[in-house]
GROMACS .gro file of C-alpha atoms in nm:
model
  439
    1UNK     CA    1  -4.413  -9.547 -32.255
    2UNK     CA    2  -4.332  -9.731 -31.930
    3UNK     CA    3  -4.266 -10.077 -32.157
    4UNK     CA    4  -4.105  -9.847 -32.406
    5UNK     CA    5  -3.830  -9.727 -32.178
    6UNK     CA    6  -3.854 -10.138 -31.989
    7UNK     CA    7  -3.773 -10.268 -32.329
    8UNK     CA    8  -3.405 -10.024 -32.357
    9UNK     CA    9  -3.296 -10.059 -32.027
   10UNK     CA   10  -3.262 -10.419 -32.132
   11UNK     CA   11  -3.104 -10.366 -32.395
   12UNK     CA   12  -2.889 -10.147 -32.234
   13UNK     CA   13  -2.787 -10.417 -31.925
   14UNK     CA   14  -2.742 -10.673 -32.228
   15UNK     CA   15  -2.477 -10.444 -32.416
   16UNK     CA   16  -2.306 -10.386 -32.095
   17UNK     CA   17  -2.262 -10.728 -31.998
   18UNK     CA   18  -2.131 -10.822 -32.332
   19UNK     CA   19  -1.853 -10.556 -32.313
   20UNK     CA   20  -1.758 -10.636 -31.988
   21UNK     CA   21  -1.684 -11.001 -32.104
   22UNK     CA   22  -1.507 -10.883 -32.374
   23UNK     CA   23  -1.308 -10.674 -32.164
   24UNK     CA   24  -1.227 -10.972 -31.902
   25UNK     CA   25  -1.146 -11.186 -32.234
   26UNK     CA   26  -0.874 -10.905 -32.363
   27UNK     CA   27  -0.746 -10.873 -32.017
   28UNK     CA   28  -0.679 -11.191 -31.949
   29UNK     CA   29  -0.497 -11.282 -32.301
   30UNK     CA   30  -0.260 -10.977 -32.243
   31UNK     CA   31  -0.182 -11.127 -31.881
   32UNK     CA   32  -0.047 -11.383 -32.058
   33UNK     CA   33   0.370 -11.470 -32.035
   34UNK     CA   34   0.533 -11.340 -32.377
   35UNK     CA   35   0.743 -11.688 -32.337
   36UNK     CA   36   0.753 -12.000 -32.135
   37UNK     CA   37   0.899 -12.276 -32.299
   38UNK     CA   38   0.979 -12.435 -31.969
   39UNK     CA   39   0.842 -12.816 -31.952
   40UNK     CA   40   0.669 -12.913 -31.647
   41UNK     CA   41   0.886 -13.152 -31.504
   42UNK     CA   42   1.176 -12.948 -31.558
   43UNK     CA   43   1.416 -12.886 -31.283
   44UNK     CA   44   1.283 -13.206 -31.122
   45UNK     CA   45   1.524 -13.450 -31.224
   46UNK     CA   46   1.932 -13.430 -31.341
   47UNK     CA   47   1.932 -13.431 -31.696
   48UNK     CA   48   2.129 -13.395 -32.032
   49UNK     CA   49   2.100 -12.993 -32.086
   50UNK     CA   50   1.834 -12.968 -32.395
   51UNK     CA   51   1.934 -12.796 -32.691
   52UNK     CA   52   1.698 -12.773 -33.010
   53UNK     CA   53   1.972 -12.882 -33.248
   54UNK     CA   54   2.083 -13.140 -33.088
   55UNK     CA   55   1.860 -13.293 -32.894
   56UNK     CA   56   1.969 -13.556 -32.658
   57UNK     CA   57   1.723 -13.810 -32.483
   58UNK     CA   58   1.894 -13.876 -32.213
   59UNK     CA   59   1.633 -13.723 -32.000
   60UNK     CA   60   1.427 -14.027 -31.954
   61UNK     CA   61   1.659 -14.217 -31.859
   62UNK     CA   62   1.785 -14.035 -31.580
   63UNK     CA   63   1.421 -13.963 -31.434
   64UNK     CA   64   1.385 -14.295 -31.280
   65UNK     CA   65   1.776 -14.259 -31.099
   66UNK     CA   66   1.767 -13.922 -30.974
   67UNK     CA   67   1.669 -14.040 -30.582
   68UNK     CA   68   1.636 -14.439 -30.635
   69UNK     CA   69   2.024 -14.470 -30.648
   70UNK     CA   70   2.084 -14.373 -30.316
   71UNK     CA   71   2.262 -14.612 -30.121
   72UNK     CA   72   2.085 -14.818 -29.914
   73UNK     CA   73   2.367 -14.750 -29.602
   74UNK     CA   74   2.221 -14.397 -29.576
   75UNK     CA   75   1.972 -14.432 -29.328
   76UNK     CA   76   1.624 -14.221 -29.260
   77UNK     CA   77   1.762 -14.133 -28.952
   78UNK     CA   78   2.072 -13.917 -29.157
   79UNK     CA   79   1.819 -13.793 -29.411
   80UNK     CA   80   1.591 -13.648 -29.129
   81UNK     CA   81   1.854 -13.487 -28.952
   82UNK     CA   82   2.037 -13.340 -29.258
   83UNK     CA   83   1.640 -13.199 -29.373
   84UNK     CA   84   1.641 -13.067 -29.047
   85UNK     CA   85   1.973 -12.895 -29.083
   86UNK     CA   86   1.933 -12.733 -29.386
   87UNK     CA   87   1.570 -12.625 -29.317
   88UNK     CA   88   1.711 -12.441 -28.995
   89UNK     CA   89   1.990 -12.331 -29.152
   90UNK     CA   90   1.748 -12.186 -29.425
   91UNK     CA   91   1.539 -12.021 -29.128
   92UNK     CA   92   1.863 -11.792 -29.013
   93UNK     CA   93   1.893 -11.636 -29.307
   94UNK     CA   94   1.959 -11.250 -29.173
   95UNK     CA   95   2.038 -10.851 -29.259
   96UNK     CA   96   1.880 -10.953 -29.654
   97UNK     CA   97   1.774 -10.641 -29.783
   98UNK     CA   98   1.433 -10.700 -29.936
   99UNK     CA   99   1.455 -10.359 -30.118
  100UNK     CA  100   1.740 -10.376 -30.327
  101UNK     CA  101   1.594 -10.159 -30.635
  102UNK     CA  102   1.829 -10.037 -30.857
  103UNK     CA  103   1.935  -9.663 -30.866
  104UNK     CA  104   1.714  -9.467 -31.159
  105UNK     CA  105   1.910  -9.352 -31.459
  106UNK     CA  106   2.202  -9.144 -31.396
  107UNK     CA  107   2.010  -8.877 -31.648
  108UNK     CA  108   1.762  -8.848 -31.397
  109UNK     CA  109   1.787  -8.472 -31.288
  110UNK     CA  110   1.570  -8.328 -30.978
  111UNK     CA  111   1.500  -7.960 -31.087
  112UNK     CA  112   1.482  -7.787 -30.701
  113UNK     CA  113   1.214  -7.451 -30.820
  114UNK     CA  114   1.003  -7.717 -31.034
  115UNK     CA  115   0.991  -7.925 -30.713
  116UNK     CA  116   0.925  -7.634 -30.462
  117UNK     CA  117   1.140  -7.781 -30.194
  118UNK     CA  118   1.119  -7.552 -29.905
  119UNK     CA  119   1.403  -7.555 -29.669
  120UNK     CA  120   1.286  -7.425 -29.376
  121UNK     CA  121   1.082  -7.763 -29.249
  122UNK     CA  122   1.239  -8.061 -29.148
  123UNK     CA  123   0.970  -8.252 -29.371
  124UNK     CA  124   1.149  -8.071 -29.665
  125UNK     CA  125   1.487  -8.064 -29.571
  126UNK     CA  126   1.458  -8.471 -29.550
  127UNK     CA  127   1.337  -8.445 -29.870
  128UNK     CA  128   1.641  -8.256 -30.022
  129UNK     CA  129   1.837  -8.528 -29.802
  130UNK     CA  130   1.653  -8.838 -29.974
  131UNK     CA  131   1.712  -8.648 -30.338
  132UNK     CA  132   2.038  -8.587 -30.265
  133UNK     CA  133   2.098  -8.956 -30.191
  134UNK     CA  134   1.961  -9.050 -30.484
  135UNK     CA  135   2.193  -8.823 -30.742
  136UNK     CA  136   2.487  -8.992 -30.543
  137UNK     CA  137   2.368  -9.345 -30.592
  138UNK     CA  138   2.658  -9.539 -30.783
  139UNK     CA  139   2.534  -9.671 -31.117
  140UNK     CA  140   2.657  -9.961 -31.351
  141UNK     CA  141   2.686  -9.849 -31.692
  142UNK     CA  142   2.720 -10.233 -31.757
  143UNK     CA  143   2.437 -10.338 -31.947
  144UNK     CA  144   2.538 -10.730 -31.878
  145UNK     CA  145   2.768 -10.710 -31.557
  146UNK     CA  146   2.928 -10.983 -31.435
  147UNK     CA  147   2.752 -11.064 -31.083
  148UNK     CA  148   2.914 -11.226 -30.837
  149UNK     CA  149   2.709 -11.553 -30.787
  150UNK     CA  150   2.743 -11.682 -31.121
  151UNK     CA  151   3.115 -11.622 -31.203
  152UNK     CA  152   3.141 -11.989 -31.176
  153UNK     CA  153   2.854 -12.062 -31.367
  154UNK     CA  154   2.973 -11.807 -31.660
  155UNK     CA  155   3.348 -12.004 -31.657
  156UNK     CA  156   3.150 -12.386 -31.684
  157UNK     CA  157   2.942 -12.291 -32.009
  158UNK     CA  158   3.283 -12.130 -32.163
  159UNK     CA  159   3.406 -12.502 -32.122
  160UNK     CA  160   3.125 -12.597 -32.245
  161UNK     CA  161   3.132 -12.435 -32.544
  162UNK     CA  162   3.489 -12.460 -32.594
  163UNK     CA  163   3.579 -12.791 -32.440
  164UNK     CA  164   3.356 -13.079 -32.474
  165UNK     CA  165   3.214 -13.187 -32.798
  166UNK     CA  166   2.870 -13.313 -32.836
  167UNK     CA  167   3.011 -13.680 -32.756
  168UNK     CA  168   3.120 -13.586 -32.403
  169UNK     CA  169   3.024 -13.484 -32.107
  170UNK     CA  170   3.065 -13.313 -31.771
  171UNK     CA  171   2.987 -13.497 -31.461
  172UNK     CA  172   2.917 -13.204 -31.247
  173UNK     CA  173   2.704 -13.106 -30.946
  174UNK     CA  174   2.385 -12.866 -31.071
  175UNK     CA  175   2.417 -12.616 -30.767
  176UNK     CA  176   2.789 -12.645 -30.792
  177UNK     CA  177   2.939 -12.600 -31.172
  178UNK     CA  178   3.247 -12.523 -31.023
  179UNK     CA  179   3.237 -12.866 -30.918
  180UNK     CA  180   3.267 -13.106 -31.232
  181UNK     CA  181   3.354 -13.440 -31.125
  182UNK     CA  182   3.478 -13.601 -31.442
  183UNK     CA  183   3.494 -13.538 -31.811
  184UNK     CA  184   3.327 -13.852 -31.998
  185UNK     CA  185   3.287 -13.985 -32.354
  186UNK     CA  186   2.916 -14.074 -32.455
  187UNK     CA  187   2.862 -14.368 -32.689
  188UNK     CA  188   2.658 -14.232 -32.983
  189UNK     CA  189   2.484 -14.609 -32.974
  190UNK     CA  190   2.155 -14.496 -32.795
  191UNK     CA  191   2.102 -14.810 -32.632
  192UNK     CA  192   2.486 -14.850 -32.487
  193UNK     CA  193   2.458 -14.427 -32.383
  194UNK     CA  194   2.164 -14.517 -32.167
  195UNK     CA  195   2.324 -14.737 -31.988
  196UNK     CA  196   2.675 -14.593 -31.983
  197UNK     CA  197   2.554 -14.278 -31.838
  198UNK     CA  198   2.358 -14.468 -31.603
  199UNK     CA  199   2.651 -14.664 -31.479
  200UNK     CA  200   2.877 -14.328 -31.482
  201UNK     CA  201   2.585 -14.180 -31.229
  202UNK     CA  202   2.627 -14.452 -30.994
  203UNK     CA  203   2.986 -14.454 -30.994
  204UNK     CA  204   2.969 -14.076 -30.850
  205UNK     CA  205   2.702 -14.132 -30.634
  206UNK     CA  206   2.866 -14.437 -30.475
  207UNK     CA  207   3.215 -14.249 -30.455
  208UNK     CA  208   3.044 -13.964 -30.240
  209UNK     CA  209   2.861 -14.167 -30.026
  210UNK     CA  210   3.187 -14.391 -29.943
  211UNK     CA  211   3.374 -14.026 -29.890
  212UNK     CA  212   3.083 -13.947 -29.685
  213UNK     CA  213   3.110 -14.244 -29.432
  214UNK     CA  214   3.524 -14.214 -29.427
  215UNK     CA  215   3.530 -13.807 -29.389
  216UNK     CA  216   3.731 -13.875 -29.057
  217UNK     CA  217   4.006 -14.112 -29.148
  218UNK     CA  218   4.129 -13.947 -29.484
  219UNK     CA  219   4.397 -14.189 -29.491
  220UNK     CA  220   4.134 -14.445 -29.590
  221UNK     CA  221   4.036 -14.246 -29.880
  222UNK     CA  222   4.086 -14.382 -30.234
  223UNK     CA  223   4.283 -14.183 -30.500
  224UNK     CA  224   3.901 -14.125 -30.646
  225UNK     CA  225   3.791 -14.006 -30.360
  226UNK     CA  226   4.088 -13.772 -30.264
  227UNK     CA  227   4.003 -13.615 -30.594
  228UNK     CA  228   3.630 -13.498 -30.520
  229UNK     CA  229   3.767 -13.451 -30.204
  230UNK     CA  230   3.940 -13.171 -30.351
  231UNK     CA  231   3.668 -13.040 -30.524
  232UNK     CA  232   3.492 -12.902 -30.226
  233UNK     CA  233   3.607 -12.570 -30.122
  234UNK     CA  234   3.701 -12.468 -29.736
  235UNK     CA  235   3.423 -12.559 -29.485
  236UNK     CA  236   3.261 -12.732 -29.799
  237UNK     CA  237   3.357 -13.094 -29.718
  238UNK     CA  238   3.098 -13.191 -29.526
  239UNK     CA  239   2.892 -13.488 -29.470
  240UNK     CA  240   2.568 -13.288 -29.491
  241UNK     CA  241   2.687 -13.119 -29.817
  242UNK     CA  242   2.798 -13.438 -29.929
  243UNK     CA  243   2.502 -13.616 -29.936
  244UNK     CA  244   2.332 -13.376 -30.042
  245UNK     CA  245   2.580 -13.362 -30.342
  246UNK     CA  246   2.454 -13.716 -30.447
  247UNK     CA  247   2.114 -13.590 -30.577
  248UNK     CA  248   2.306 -13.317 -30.724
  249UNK     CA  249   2.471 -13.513 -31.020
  250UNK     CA  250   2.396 -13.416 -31.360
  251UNK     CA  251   2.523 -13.447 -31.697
  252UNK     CA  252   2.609 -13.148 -31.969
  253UNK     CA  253   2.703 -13.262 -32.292
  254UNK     CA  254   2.924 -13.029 -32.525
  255UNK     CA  255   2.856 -12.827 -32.772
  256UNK     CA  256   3.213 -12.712 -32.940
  257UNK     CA  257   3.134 -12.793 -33.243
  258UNK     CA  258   2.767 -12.673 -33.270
  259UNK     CA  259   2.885 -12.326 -33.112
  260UNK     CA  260   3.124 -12.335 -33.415
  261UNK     CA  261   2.867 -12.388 -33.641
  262UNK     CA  262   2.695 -12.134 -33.517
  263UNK     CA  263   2.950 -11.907 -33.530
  264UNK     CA  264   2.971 -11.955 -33.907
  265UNK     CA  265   2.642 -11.962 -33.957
  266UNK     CA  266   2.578 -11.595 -33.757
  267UNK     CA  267   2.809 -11.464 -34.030
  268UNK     CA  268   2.554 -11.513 -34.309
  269UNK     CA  269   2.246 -11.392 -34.080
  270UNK     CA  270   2.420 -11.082 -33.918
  271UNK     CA  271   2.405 -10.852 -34.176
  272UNK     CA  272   2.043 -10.873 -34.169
  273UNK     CA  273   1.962 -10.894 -33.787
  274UNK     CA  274   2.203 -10.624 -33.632
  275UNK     CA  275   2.008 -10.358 -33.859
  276UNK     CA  276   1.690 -10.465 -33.663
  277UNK     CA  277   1.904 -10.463 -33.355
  278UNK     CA  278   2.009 -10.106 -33.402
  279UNK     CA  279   1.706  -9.970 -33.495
  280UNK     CA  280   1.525 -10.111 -33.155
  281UNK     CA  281   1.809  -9.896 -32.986
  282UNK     CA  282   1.838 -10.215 -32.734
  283UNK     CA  283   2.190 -10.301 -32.644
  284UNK     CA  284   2.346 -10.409 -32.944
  285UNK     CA  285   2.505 -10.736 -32.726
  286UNK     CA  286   2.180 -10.889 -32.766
  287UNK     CA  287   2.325 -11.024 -33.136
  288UNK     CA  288   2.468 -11.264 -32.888
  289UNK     CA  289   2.157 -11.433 -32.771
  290UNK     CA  290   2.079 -11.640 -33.065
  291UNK     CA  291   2.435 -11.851 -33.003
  292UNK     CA  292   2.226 -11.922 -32.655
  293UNK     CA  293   1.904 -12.022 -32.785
  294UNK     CA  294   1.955 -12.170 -33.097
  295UNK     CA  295   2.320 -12.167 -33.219
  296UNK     CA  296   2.207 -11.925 -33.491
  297UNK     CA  297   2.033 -12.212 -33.695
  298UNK     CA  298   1.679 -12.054 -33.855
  299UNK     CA  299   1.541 -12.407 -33.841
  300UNK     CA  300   1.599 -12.473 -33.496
  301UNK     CA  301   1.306 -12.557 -33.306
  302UNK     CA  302   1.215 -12.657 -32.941
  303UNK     CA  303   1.012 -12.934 -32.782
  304UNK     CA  304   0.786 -12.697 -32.637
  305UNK     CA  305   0.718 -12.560 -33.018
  306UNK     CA  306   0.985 -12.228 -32.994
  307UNK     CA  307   1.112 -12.176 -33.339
  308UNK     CA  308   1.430 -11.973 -33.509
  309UNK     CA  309   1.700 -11.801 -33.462
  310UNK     CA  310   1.543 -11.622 -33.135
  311UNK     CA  311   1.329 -11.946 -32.995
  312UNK     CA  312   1.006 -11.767 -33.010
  313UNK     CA  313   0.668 -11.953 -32.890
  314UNK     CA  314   0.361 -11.927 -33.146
  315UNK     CA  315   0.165 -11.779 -32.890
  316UNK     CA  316   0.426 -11.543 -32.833
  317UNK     CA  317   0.433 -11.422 -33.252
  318UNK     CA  318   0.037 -11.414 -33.277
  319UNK     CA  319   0.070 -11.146 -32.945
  320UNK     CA  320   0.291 -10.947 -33.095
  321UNK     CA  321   0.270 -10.943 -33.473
  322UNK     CA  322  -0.047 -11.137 -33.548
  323UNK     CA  323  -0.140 -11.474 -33.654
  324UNK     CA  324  -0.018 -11.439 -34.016
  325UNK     CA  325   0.339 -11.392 -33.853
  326UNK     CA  326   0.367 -11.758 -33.708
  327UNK     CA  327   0.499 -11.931 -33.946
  328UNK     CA  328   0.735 -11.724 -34.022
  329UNK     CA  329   0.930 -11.723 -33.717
  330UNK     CA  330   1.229 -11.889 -33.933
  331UNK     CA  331   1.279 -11.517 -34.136
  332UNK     CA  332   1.597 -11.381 -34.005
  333UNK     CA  333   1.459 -11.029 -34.027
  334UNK     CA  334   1.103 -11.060 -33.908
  335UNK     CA  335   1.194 -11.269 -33.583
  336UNK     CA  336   1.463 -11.005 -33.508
  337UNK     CA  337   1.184 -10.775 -33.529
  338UNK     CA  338   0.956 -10.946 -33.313
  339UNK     CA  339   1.230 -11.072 -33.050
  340UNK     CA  340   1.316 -10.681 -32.998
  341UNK     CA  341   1.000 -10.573 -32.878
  342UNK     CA  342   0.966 -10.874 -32.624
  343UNK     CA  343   1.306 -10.792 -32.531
  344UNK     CA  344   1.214 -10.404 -32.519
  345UNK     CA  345   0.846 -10.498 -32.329
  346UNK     CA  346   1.026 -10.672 -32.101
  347UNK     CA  347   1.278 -10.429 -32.007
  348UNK     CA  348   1.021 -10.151 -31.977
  349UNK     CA  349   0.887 -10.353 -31.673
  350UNK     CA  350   1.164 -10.531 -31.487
  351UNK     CA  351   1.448 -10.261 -31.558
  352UNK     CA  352   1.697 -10.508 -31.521
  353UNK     CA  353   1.867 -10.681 -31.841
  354UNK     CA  354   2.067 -10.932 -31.659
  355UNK     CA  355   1.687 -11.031 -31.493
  356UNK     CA  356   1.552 -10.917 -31.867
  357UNK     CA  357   1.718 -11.173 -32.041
  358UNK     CA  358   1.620 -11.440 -31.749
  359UNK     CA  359   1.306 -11.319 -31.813
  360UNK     CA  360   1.302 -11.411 -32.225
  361UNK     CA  361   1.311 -11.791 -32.126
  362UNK     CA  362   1.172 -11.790 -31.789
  363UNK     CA  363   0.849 -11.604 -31.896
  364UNK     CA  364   0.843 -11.221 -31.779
  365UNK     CA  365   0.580 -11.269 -31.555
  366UNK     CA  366   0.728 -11.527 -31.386
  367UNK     CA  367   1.007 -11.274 -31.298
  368UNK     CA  368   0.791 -11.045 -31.199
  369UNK     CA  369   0.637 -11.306 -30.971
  370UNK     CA  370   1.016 -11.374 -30.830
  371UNK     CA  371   1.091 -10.990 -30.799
  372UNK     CA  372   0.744 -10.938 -30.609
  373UNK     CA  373   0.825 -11.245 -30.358
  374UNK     CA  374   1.212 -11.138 -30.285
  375UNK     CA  375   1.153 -10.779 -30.288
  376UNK     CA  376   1.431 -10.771 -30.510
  377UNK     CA  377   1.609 -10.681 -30.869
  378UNK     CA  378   1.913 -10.856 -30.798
  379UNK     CA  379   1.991 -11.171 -31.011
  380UNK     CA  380   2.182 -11.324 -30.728
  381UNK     CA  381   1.885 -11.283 -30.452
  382UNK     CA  382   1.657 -11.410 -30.646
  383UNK     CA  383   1.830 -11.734 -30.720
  384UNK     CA  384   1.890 -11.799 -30.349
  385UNK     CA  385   1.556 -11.710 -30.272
  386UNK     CA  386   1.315 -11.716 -30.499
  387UNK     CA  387   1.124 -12.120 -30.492
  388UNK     CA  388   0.910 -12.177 -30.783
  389UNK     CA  389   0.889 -12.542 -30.980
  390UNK     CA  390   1.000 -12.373 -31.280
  391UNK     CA  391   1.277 -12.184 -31.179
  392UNK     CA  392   1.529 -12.444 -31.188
  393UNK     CA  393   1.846 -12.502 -31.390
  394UNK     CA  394   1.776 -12.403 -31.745
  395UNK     CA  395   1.657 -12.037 -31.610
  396UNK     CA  396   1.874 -11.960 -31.308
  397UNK     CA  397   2.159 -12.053 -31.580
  398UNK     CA  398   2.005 -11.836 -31.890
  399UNK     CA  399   2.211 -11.524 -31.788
  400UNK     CA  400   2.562 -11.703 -31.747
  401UNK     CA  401   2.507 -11.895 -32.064
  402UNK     CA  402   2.413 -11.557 -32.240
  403UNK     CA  403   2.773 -11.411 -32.093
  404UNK     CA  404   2.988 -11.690 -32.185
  405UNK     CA  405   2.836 -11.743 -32.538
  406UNK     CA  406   2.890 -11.324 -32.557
  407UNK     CA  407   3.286 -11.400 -32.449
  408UNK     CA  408   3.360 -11.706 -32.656
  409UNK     CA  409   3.182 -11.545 -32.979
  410UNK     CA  410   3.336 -11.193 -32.920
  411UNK     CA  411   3.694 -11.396 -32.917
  412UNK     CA  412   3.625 -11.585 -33.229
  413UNK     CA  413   3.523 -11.308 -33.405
  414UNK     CA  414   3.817 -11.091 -33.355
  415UNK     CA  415   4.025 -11.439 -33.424
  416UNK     CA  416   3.813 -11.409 -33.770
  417UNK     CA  417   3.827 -11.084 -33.835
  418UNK     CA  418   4.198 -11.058 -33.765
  419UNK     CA  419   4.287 -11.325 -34.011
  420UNK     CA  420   4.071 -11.096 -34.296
  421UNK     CA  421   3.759 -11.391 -34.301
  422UNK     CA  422   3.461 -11.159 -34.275
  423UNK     CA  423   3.613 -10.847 -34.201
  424UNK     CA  424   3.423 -10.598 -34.328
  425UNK     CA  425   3.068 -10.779 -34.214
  426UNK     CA  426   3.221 -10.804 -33.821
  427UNK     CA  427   3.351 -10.446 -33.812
  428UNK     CA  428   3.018 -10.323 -33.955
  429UNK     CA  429   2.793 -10.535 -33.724
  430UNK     CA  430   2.942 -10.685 -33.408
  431UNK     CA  431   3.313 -10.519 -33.379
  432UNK     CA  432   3.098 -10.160 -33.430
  433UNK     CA  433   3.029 -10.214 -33.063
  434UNK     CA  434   3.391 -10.123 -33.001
  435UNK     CA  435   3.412  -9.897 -33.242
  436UNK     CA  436   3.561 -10.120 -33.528
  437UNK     CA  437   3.824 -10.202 -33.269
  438UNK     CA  438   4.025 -10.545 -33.307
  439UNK     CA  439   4.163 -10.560 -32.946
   0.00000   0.00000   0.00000
């Protein structure tokens, strides 16, 4: 009996360990990121902004330039005491608010008898004061505001999508994109391009160290310089920031025509994806997003292995619809489908669209990471604050692209749709939004 009941107990400890690994295995797949299609290196060097249509290797040749091509005249001595400037200056940072959590829904209603708030305390009566606070609490109804960090940002990409083809170029700083230095054509010879927009690079970096070394006798300065001169707003010009400005060159290429392209081409899709969009009961601006991530081309794919109209990872479609789903991340209809309930997961943790949509090509963990270290929802905080190797340009930019794509699309359309091309599909899909209206 005794070897009887020996033999089941180990059987017993056996089954349990093997559900416990299983267990650990399914937990630790579902921690998983629905989407990071971030490279490693990215945000490490000043490069040509990737797009999967076009895609434009100018990255390695940049790599090698980004800190080499700093003049020699610049001496350790500046370097070390500009560091030590801007890591004190970093150190005062004061009165942030490390709580900034957005107000609850403004359908939120505290019923007083279901709560049992007795007034006679003082315990209570701060309660009914903290409740009270909260029903006053001003709300956005703004699904996508504007925030006031990136207004800059949001006003570059609409010249970038409006302005420059894909054989030119802003010279621009990548903290700055209020700050573009000079608008440049690109020879489409590879060879001749690398070399070009090495040359180009120099030529900026040279022209703000010289400005650098003659800030105190602007009658020296060149007509060049007098231009980047003006560049810099009040209290902006200085040799710190200038300096500083030098590793800051980078090079956008346009994309007029390819946001045209994809204007057309959303035309043919849209009667098929809004449908999806509608029935996820998700903010039907997110019909924009595609113009963002792949110009609404179904074939579009990324280096990283993202695929169609919505850029989705294949470890991201075997989480949420299964492994039969992966290849068929190119159907309109099925990656609308899938792209809703990242976009919906998402939400239902961060609360946030503007940090949502960050989220959908930063990797939704990773925001939650950045929310958890500022103490904050706020897009703006968490780009000033938040220090991670992969939050660099392509995600603290994701939002303002999403806005200006959203403005310059909305425009065309009503352009379209005024002139009878596509009329009936616009005011039954995107122009619905305001109810049918052609402002």
């Amino acid at each position: 009996m005794f070897l009887k009941n020996l033999q089941m107990n180990r059987k017993s400890v056996f089954s349990t360990i093997v559900i416990i690994s299983q267990v650990a295995l399914f937990a630790k797949t579902f921690a998983l990121d629905l989407k990071i299609d971030l490279p490693p290196e990215e945000g490490k060097y000043p490069v040509l902004y990737y797009n999967p249509l076009v895609n434009q290797n100018l990255d390695a040749e940049l790599k090698n330039n980004s800190v080499d091509n700093k003049k020699a005249s610049i001496t350790q001595e500046q370097n070390k005491r500009i560091k030590n400037t801007v890591i004190a200056e970093n150190k005062e940072v004061k009165n942030v608010d490390l709580f900034d959590i957005p107000p609850p829904p403004p359908s939120l209603k505290v019923n007083r008898a279901q709560r049992n708030i007795k007034v006679g305390s003082i315990q209570d009566k701060k309660k009914e004061k903290d409740i009270a606070s909260i029903k006053k609490a001003p709300v956005n109804n703004e699904n996508f505001p504007m925030l006031p960090c990136i207004v800059d940002n949001v006003n570059f990409w609409k010249r970038v999508y409006i302005e420059i083809d894909t054989n030119e170029a802003f010279i621009h700083d990548k903290d700055k994109l209020n700050r573009v230095y000079a608008k440049i054509k690109i020879p489409q010879n590879a060879a001749l391009r690398t070399q070009f927009v090495k040359n180009e690079r120099e030529k900026y970096v040279n022209l703000l160290d010289s400005l650098s070394k003659k800030l105190k006798t602007p009658k020296k300065w060149t007509i060049a310089e007098r231009n980047i001169a003006k560049l810099f707003r009040k209290g902006e010009l200085t040799q710190k920031n200038l300096i500083i400005a030098q590793d800051n060159i980078r090079i956008q290429s346009g994309l007029k025509s390819q946001f045209e392209e994809g204007i057309q081409r959303s035309l043919i899709h849209m009667p098929v994806i809004f449908p999806e969009i509608k029935k996820s009961a998700l903010p039907l601006d997110l019909a924009y997003l595609p113009h963002v991530e792949s110009s609404y081309n179904t074939r579009a794919g990324s280096k990283v292995g993202a695929e169609g109209l919505w850029q989705i990872m294949p470890g991201t479609m075997r989480h949420i619809e299964g492994e039969a789903f992966v290849s068929k991340r190119t159907d309109p209809k099925i990656s609308t489908r899938a792209a809703m309930k990242i976009l919906k997961s998402d939400y239902e943790k961060i609360q946030s669209w503007p940090l949502t949509l960050t989220a959908y090509n930063h990797g939704v963990n990773g925001m939650l990471r950045a929310i958890s270290e500022t103490g904050s929802r706020d897009l703006c905080k968490i780009i000033d604050h938040y220090d991670s190797p992969s939050f660099k340009f392509a995600s603290t930019n994701f939002y303002a692209q999403f806005l200006a794509a959203r403005k310059v699309a909305m425009q065309r359309y009503i352009v379209l749709a005024k002139k009878g091309e596509s009329r009936t599909v616009l005011k039954r899909t995107l122009l619905s939004s305001q109810g049918g209206k052609l402002k």
